[in-house]
CSV table of C-alpha atoms in Angstrom, one decimal:
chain,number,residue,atom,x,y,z
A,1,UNK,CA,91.8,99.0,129.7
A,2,UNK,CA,90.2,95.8,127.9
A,3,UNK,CA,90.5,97.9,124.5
A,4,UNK,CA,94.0,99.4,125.4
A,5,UNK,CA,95.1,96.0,125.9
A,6,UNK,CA,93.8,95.0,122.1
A,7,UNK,CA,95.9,97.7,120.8
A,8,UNK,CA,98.8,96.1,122.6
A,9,UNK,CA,98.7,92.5,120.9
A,10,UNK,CA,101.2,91.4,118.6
A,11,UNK,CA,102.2,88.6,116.4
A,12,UNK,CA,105.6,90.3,115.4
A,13,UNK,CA,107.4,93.1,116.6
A,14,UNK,CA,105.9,96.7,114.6
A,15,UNK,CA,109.4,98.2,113.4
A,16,UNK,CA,108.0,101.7,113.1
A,17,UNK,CA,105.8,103.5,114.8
A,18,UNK,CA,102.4,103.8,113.4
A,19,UNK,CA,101.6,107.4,112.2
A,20,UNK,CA,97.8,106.7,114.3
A,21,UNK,CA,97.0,103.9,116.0
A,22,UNK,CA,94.2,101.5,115.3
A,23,UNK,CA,93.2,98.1,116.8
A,24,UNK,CA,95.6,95.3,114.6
A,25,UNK,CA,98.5,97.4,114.1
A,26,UNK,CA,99.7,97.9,110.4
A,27,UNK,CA,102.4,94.8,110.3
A,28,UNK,CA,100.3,92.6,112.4
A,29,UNK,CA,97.3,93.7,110.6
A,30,UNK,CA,98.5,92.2,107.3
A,31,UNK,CA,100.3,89.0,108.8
A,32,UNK,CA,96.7,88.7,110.0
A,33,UNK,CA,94.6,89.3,106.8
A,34,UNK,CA,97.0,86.4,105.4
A,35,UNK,CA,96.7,84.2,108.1
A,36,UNK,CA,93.0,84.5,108.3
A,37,UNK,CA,93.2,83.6,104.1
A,38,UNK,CA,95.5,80.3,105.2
A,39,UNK,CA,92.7,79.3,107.6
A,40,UNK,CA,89.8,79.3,104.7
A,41,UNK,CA,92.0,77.6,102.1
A,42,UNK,CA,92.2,74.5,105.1
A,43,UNK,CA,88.0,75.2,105.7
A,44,UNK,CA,88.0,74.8,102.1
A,45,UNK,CA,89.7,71.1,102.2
A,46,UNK,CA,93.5,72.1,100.8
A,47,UNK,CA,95.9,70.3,103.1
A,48,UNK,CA,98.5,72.2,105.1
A,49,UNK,CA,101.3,71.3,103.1
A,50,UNK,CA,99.7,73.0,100.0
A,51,UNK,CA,98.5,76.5,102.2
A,52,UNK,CA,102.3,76.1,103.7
A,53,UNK,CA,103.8,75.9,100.3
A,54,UNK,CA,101.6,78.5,98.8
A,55,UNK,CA,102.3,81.0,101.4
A,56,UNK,CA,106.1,80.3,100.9
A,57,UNK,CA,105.9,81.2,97.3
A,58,UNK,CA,104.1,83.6,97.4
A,59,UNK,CA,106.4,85.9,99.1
A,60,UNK,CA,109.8,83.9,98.8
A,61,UNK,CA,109.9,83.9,102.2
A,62,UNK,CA,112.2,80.9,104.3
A,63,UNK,CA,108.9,79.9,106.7
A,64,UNK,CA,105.7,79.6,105.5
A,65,UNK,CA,102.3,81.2,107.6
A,66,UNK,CA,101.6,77.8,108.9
A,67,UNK,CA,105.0,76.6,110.4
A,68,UNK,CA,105.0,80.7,111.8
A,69,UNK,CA,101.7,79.8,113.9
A,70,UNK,CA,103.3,76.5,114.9
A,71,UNK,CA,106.4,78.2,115.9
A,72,UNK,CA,104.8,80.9,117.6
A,73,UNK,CA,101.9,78.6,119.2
A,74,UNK,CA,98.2,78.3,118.1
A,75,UNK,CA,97.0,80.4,121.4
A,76,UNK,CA,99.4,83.4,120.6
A,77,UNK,CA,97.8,83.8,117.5
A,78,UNK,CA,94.2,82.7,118.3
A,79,UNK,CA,94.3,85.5,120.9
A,80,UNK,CA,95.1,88.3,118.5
A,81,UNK,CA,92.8,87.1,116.2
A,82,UNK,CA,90.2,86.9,118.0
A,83,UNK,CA,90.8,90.7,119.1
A,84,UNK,CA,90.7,91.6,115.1
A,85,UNK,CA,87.2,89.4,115.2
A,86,UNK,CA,85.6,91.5,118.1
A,87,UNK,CA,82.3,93.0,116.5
A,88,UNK,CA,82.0,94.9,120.4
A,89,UNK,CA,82.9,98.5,118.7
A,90,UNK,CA,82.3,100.4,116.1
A,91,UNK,CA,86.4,101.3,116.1
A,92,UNK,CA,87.9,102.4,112.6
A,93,UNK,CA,88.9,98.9,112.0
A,94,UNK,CA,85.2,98.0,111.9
A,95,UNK,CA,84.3,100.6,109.9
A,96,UNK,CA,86.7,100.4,107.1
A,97,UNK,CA,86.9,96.2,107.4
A,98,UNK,CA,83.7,94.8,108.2
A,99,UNK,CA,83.3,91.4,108.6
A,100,UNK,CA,87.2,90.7,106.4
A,101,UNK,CA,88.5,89.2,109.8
A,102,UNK,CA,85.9,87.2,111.0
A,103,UNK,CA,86.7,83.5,112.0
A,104,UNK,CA,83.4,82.1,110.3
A,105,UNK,CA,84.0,79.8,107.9
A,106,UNK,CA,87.6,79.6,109.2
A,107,UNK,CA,90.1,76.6,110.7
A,108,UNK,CA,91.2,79.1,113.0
A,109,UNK,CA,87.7,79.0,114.6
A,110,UNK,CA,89.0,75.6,116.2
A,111,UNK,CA,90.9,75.3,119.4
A,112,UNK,CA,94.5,75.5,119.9
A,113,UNK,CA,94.6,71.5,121.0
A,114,UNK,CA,92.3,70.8,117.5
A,115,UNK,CA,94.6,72.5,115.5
A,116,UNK,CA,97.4,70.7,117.0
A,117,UNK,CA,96.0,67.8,116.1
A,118,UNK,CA,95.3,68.8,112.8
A,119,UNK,CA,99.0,69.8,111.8
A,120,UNK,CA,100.2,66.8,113.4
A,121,UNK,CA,97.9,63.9,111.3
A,122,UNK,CA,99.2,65.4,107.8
A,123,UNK,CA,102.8,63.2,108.1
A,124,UNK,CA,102.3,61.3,104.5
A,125,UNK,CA,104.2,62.6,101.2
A,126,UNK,CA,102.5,64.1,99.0
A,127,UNK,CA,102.6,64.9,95.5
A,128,UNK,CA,101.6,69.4,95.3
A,129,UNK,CA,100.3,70.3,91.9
A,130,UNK,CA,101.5,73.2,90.5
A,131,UNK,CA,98.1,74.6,89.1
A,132,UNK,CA,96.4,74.6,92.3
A,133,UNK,CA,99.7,76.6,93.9
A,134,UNK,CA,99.5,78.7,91.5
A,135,UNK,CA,96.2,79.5,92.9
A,136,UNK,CA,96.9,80.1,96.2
A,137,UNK,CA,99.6,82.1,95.2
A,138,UNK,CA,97.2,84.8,93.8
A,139,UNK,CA,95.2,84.7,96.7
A,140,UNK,CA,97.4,85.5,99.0
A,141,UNK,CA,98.6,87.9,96.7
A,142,UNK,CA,95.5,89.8,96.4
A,143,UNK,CA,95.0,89.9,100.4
A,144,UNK,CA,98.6,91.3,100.6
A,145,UNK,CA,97.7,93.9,98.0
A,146,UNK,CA,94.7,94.9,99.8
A,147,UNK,CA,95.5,95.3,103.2
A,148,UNK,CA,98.9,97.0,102.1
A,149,UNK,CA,97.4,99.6,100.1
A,150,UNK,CA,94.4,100.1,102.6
A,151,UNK,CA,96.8,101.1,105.7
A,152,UNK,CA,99.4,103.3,103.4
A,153,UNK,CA,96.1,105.0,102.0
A,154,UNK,CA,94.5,105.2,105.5
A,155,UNK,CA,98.3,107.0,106.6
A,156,UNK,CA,98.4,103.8,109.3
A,157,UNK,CA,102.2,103.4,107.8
A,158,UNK,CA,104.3,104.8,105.4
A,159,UNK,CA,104.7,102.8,101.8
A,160,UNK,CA,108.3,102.7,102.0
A,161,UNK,CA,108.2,101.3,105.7
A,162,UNK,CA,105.8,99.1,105.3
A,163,UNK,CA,108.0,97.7,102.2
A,164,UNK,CA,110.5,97.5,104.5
A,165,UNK,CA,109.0,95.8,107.7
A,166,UNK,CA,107.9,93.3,105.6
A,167,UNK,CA,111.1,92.0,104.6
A,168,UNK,CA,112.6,92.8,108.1
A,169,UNK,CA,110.1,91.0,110.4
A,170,UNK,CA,108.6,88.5,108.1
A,171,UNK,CA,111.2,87.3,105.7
A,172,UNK,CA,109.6,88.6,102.5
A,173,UNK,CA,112.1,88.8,99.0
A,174,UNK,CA,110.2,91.6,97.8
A,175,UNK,CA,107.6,94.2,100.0
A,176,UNK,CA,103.7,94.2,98.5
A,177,UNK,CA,104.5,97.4,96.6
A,178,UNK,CA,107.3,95.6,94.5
A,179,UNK,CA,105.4,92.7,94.3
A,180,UNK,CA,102.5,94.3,92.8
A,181,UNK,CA,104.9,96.4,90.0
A,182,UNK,CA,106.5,92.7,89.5
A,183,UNK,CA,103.3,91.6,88.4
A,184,UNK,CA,102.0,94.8,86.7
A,185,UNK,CA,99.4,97.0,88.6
A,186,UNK,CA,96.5,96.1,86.1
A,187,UNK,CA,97.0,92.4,86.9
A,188,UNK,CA,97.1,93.1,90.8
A,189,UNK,CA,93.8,94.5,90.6
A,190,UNK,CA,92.3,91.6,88.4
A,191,UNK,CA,93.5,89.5,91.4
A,192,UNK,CA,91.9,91.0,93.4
A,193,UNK,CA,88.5,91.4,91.9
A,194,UNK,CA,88.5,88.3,91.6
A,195,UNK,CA,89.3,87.6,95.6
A,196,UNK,CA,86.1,89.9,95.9
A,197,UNK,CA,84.5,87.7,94.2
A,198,UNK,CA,85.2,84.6,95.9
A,199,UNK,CA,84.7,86.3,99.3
A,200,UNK,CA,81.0,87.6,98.4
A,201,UNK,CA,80.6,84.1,98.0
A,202,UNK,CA,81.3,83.4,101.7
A,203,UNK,CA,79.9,86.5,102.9
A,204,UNK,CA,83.0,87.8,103.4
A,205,UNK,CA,83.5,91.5,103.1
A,206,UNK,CA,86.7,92.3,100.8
A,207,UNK,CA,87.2,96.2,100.5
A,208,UNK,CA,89.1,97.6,97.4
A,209,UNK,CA,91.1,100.4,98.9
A,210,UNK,CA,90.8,103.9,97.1
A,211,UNK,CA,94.5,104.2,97.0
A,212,UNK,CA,94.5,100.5,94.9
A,213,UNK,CA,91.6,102.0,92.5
A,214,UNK,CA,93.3,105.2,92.1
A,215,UNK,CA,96.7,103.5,91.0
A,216,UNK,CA,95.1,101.4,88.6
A,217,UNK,CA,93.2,104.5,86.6
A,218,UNK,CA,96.6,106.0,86.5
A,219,UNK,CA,98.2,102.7,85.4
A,220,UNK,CA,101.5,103.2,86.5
A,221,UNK,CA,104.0,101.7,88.8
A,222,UNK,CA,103.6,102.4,92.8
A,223,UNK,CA,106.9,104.9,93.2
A,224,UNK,CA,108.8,103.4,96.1
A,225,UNK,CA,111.7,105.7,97.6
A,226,UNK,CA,114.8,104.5,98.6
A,227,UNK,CA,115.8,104.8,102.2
């Protein structure tokens, strides 16, 4: 029941139904992956307004990740993470993740009251410099691209839904798919070997999907159907 109950937490509604389910969902599985890249930005020593702006930009979106978890409440999404964390089974998410949702090294890792506390103190202006959004920008970028790819390739979701959810229950201008053809499918994957770079640094697994390898030897756009 304990594991039939993980399967059952949610962040955001899942607008399809998953082709097989797997602990994290497909949705919440990438709101998750970018959530988890917030909270090591802040470990790092960025200040929430820069992770909050970041994570707006990054997807054009109206609400960035950080006034979503204040929205939604720290517990809410402490729980679910937490259930991503679990190292108990050796479940496909495991498997195929490894340690990429761990709370080590992460702000998240705190209490709901600390973080509370946290996004409260951070009330001065403050002057955002555009190199160091920039920055941000890619990495959440490369997460997105990652995660996305890894549950169309694993046939959690279908490409064009997942496109689709994305804009529907998190606000996004564009789905991961169109994002990565806006930025050209060779630079997507320089992002994100380079985000496997930085996470090997932490310890941090990063997987590069075979879907995401595959596209890049062929070089072309991802095709994305029209519903």
């Amino acid at each position: 029941m304990a594991q039939a109950g993980k399967l059952n937490l949610q962040l955001v509604p899942e607008p399809y139904p998953l082709k097989k389910e797997r602990r994290g969902g497909a949705l919440n599985l990438l709101l998750a992956a970018l959530l988890l890249e917030a909270g090591r930005m802040l470990n790092e020593g960025r200040t929430v307004k820069e992770v909050e702006e970041a994570s707006r930009r990054a997807f054009k979106s109206s609400e960035g990740l950080l006034s979503f978890c204040q929205r939604i409440g720290f517990s809410r999404v402490q729980e679910y993470l937490v259930s991503l964390a679990s190292q108990e089974a050796e479940d496909d998410l495991r498997i195929t993740y490894d340690n990429f949702f761990s709370l080590k090294n992460n702000i998240f890792n705190l209490t709901p009251e600390e973080l509370t506390k946290i996004f409260n103190e951070e009330k001065e202006p403050e002057i955002l410099d555009e190199m160091t959004l920039e920055f941000l920008v890619k990495r959440f970028w490369a997460v997105a691209f990652v995660v996305a790819t890894e549950l169309v390739g694993a046939r959690i979701i279908e490409l064009e839904q997942l496109e689709a959810a994305t804009q529907k229950e998190l606000g996004w201008h564009k789905g991961p798919f169109a994002l990565m053809n806006q930025v050209g499918i060779q630079e997507a994957m320089r992002l994100v070997i380079h985000q496997v770079e930085v996470s090997h640094r932490k310890e941090i697994n990063f997987p590069v999907p075979p879907l995401l390898i595959n596209q890049t030897q062929v070089n072309a756009p991802w095709l994305i159907k029209s519903k």
